[in-house]
Tab-separated table of C-alpha atoms in Angstrom:
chain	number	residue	atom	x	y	z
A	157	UNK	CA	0.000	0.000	0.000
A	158	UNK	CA	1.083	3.526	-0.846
A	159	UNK	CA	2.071	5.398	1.974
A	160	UNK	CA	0.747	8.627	3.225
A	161	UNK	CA	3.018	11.441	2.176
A	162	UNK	CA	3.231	14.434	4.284
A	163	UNK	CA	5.925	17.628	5.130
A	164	UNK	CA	8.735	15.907	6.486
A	165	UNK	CA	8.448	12.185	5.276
A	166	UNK	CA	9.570	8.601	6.802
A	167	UNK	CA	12.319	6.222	5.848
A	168	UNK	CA	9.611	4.152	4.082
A	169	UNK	CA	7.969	6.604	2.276
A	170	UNK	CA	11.570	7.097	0.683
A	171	UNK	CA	12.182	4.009	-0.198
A	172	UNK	CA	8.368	3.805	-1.511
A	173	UNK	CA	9.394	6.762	-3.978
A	174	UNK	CA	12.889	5.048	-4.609
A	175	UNK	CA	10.949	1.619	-5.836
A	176	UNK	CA	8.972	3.442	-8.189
A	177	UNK	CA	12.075	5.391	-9.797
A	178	UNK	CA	13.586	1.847	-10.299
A	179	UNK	CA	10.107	0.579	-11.582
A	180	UNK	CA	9.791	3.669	-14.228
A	181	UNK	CA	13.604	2.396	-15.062
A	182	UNK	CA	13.270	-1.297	-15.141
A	183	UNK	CA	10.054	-0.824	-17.753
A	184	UNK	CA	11.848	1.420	-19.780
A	185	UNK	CA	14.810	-1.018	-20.377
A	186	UNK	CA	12.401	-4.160	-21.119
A	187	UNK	CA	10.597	-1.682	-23.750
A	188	UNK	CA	13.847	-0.971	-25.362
A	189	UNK	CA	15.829	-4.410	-24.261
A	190	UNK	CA	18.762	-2.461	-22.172
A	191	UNK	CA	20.832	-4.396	-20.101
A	192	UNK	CA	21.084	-3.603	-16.418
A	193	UNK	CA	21.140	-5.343	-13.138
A	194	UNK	CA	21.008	-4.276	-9.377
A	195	UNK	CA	23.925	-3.993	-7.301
A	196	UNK	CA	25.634	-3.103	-3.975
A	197	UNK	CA	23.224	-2.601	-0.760
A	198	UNK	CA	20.216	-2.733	-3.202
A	199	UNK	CA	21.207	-6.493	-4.384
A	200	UNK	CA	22.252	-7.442	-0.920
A	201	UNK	CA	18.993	-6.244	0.260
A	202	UNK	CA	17.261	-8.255	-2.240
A	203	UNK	CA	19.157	-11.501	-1.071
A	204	UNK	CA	18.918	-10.982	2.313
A	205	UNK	CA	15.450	-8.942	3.084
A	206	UNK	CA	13.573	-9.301	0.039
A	207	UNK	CA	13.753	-5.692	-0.735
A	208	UNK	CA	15.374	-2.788	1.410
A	209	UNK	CA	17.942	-3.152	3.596
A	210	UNK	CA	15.693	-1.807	6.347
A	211	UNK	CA	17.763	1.512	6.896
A	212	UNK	CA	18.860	1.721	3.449
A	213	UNK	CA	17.383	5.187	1.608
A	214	UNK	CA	18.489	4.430	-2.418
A	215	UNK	CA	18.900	2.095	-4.787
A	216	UNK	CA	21.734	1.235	-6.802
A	217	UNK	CA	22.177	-0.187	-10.677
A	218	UNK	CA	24.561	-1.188	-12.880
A	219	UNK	CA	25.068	-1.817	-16.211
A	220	UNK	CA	27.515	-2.505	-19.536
A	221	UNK	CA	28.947	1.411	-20.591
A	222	UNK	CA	27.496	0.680	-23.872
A	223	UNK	CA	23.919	0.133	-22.001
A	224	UNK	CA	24.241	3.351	-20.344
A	225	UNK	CA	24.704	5.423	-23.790
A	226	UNK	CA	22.032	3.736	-24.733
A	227	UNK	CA	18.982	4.372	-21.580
A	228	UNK	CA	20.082	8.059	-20.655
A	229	UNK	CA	18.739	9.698	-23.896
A	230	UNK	CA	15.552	7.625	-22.867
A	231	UNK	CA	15.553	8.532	-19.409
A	232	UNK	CA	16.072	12.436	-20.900
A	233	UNK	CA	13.054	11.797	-22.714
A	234	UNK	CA	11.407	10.390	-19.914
A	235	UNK	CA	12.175	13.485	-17.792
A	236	UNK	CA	11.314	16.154	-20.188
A	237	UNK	CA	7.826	15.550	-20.347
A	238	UNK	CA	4.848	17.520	-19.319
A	239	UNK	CA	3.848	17.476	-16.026
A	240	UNK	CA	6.836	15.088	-14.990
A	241	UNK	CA	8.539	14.964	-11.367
A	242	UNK	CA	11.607	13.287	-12.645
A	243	UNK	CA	15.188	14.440	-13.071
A	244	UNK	CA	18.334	13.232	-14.732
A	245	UNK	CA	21.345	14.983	-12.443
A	246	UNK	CA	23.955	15.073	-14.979
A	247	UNK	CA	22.623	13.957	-18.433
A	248	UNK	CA	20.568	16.753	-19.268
A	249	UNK	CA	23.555	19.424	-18.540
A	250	UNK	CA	26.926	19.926	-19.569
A	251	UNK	CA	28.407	18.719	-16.948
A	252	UNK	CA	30.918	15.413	-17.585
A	253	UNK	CA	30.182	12.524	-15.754
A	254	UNK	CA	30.096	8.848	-16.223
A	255	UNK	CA	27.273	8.272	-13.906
A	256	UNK	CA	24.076	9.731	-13.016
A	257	UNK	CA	21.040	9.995	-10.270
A	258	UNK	CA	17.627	9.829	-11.914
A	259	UNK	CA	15.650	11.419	-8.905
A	260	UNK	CA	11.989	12.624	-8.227
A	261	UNK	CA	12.097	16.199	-7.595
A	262	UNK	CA	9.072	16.243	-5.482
A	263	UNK	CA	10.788	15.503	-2.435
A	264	UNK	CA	14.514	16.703	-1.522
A	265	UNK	CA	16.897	14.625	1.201
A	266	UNK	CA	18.672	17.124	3.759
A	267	UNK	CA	17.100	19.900	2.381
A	268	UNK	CA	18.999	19.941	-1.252
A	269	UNK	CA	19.177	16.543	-3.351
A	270	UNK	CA	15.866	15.027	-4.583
A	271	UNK	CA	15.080	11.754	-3.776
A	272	UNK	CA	17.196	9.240	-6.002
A	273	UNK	CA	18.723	5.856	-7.446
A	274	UNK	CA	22.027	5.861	-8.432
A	275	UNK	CA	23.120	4.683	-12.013
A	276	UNK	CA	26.760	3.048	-12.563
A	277	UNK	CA	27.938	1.955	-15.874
A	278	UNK	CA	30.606	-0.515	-15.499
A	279	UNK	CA	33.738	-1.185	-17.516
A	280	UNK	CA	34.960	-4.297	-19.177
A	281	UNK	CA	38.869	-4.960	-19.338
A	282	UNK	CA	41.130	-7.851	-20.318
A	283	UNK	CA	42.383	-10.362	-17.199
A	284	UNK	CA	45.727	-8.972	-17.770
A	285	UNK	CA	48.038	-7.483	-15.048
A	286	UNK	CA	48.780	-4.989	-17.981
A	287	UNK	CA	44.936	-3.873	-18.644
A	288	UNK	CA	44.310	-3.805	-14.963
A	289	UNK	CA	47.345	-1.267	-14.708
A	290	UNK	CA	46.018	0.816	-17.338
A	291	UNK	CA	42.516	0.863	-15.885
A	292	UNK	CA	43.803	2.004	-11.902
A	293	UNK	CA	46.099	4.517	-14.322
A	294	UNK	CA	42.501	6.210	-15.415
A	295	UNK	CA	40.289	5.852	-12.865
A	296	UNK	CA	42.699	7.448	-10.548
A	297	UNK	CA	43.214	10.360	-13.019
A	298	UNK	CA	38.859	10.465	-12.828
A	299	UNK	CA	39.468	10.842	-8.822
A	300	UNK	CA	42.021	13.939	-9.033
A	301	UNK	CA	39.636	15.523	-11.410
A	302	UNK	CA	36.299	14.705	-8.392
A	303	UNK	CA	38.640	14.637	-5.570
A	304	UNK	CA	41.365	17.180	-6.384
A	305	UNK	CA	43.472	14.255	-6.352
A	306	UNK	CA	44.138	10.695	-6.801
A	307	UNK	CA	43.882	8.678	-4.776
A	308	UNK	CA	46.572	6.181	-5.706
A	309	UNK	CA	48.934	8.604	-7.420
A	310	UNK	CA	51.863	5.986	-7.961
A	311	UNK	CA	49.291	4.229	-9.880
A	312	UNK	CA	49.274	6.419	-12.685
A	313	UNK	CA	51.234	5.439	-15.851
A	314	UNK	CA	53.278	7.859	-17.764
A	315	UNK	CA	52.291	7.640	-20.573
A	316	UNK	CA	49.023	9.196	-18.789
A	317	UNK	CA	50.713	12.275	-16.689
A	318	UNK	CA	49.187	14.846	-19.288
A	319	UNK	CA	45.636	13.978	-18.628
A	320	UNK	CA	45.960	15.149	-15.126
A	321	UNK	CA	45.744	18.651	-13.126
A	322	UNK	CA	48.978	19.896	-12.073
A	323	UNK	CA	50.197	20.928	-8.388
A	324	UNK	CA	48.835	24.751	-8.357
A	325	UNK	CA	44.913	23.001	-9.803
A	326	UNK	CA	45.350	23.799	-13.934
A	327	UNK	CA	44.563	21.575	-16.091
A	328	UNK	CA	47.414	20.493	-18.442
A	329	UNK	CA	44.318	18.658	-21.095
A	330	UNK	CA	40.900	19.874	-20.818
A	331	UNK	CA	38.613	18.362	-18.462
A	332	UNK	CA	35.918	17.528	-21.178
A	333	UNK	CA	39.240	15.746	-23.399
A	334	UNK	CA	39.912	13.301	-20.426
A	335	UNK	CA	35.850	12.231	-20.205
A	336	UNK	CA	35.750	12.122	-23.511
A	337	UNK	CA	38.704	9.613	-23.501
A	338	UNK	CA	37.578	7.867	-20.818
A	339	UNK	CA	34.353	7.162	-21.341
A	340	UNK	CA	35.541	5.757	-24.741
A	341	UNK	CA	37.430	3.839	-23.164
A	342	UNK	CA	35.016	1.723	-21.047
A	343	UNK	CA	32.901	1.220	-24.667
A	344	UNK	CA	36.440	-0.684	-25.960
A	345	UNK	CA	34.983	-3.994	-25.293
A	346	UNK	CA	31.317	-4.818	-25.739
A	347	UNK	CA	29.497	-7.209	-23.643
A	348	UNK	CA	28.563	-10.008	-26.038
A	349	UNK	CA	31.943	-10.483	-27.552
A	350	UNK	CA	33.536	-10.432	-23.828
A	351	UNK	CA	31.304	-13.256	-22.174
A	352	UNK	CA	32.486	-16.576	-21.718
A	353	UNK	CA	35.885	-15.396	-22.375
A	354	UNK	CA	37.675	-14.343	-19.004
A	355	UNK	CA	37.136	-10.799	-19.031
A	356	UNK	CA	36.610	-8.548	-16.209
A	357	UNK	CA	34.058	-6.007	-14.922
A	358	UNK	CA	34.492	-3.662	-12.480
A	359	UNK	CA	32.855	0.226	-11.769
A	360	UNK	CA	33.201	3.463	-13.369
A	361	UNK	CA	34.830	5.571	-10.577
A	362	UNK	CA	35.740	2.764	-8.404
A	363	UNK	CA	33.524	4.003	-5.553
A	364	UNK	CA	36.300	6.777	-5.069
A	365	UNK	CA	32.901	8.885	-3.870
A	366	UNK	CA	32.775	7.033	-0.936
A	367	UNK	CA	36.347	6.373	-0.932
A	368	UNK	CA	36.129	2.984	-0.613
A	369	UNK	CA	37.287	0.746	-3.490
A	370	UNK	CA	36.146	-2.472	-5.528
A	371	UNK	CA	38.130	-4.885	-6.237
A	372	UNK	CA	37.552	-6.589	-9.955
A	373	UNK	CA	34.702	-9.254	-10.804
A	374	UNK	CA	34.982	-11.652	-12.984
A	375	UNK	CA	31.853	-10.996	-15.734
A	376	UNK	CA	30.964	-14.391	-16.008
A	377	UNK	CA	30.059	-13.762	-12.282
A	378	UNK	CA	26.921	-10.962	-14.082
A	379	UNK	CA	26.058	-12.520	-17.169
A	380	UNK	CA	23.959	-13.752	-18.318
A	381	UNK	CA	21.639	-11.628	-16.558
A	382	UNK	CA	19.815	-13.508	-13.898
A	383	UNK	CA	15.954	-12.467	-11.803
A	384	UNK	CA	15.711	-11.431	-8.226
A	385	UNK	CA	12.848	-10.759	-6.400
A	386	UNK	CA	12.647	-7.205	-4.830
A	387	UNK	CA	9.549	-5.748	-2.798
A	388	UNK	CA	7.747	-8.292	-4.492
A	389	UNK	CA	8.760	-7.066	-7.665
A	390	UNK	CA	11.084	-9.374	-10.154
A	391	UNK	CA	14.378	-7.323	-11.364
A	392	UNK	CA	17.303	-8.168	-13.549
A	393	UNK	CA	20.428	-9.363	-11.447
A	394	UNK	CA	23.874	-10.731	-11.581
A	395	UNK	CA	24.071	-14.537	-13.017
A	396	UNK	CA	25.722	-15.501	-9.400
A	397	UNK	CA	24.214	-13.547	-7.154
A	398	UNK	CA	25.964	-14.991	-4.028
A	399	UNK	CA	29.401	-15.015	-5.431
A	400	UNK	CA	28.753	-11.431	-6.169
A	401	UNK	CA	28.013	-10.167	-2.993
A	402	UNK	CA	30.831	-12.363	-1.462
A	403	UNK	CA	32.949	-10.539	-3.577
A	404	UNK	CA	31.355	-7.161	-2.523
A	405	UNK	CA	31.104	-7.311	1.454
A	406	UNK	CA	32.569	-11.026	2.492
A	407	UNK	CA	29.917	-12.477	5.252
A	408	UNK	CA	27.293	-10.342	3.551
A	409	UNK	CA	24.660	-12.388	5.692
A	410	UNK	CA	25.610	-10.390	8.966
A	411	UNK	CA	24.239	-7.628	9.978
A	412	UNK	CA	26.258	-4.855	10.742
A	413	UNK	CA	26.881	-3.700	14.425
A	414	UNK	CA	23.563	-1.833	15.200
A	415	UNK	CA	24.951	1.835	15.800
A	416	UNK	CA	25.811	1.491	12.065
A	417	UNK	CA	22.049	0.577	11.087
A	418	UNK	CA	21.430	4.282	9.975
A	419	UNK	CA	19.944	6.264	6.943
A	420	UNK	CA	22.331	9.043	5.321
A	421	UNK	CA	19.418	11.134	4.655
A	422	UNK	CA	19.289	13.269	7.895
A	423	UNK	CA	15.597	14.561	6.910
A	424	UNK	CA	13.218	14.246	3.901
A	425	UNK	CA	11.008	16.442	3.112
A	426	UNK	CA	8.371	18.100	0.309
A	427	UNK	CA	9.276	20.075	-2.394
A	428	UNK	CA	7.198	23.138	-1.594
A	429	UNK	CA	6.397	25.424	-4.256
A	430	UNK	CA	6.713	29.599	-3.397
């Protein structure tokens, strides 16, 4: 049942507004057969409650960089029409970024940020030590352009040095030139020709948001795409769903110390129009 929205709004009236974002996204990929699956705290809630982690406030997906050029002139569309709550952060500016929120922008967390789901596209590289090198190379050069600087600077390859700020904050190559390269980049190697064949997949930016990072996943571990159920709702998921979250968090079954059972969202409230 739909919960009763008022001013300030609860934890499940969030995650009400969250499940219908990824509903909206989920039928728009069947329409136009994009590939996608859910990940992270969103999967592990899947697995473990059925749907939300209880204290869990977004949702996170996934999908092939080739996938992702594909649904965010869709999801544009989606957003643009008449009468329509929805927002695409990033894809409908000129900002460069290889990710994006698609949020409902009748409700805004901690005063600011609508409501949202989060929208990785993922990157598929050899399972070479020399690919893997070259991939920590750009994604730490992505993290001095977020961050103001890498995080691993030692991993960065020479043959990479000019893509990157220097000490007083300029820019030796444009900003939009290094997207631009990167995000060509992760289309190098399309999903279909990579499967079966010892590839890997790992994320866009690493998590170097949250600075915490991910190690690399063997693809065969996501494809071919496989069904979990979610607040009794069937979404696409990775093929091995519990070697996947293994790989993400270890003893994923156990709950985490209770003090750290909390929502980032410090209040939710209505969009009020002056």
């Amino acid at each position: 049942m739909k919960p009763k929205i008022i001013n300030s709004i609860s934890l499940q009236e969030v995650q009400y507004i969250c499940l219908e974002l990824l509903t909206t996204f989920h039928e728009i990929c069947t329409k136009n057969d994009i590939i996608y699956w859910i990940d992270f705290g969103t999967l592990l809630g899947a697995y473990r409650h059925k749907g939300f982690i209880p204290w869990d406030n977004d949702i996170d997906i996934c999908m092939p960089m080739e996938e992702y050029k594909r649904v965010i002139p869709l999801l544009k569309e989606h957003c643009n029409k008449k009468d329509n709550d929805h927002i695409l952060f990033f894809g409908d500016t000129k900002v460069d970024y290889w990710y994006d929120y698609f949020g409902n922008t009748k409700f805004l967390a901690n005063g600011i940020m609508p409501v949202k789901i989060d929208l990785f596209p993922a990157k598929i590289i050899e399972n070479t030590p020399e690919a893997i090198a070259i991939d920590k190379s750009l994604t730490n050069i992505a993290s001095a352009y977020i961050l103001g600087k890498a995080m691993h600077p030692d991993d960065i390859l020479q043959e990479h040095l000019h893509y990157i700020p220097d000490n007083n904050g300029n820019i030796i190559i444009r900003r939009h030139d290094f997207f631009e390269y990167y995000e060509n980049y992760m289309m190098n190697n399309k999903t279909s020709d990579c499967i079966g064949k010892n590839y890997l997949l790992t994320y866009s930016d690493n998590d170097f948001l949250v600075k915490r990072e991910r190690d690399y996943f063997l693809l065969d571990d996501i494809f071919p795409i496989n069904k979990i159920e979610f607040e009794k709702k069937m979404f696409n998921a990775p093929a091995n769903i519990e070697e996947h979250l293994k790989n993400l968090y270890g003893d994923f079954m156990k709950l985490p110390p209770e003090e750290q059972r909390t929502s980032s969202y410090a209040i939710i409230r209505e969009n009020k129009k002056i």
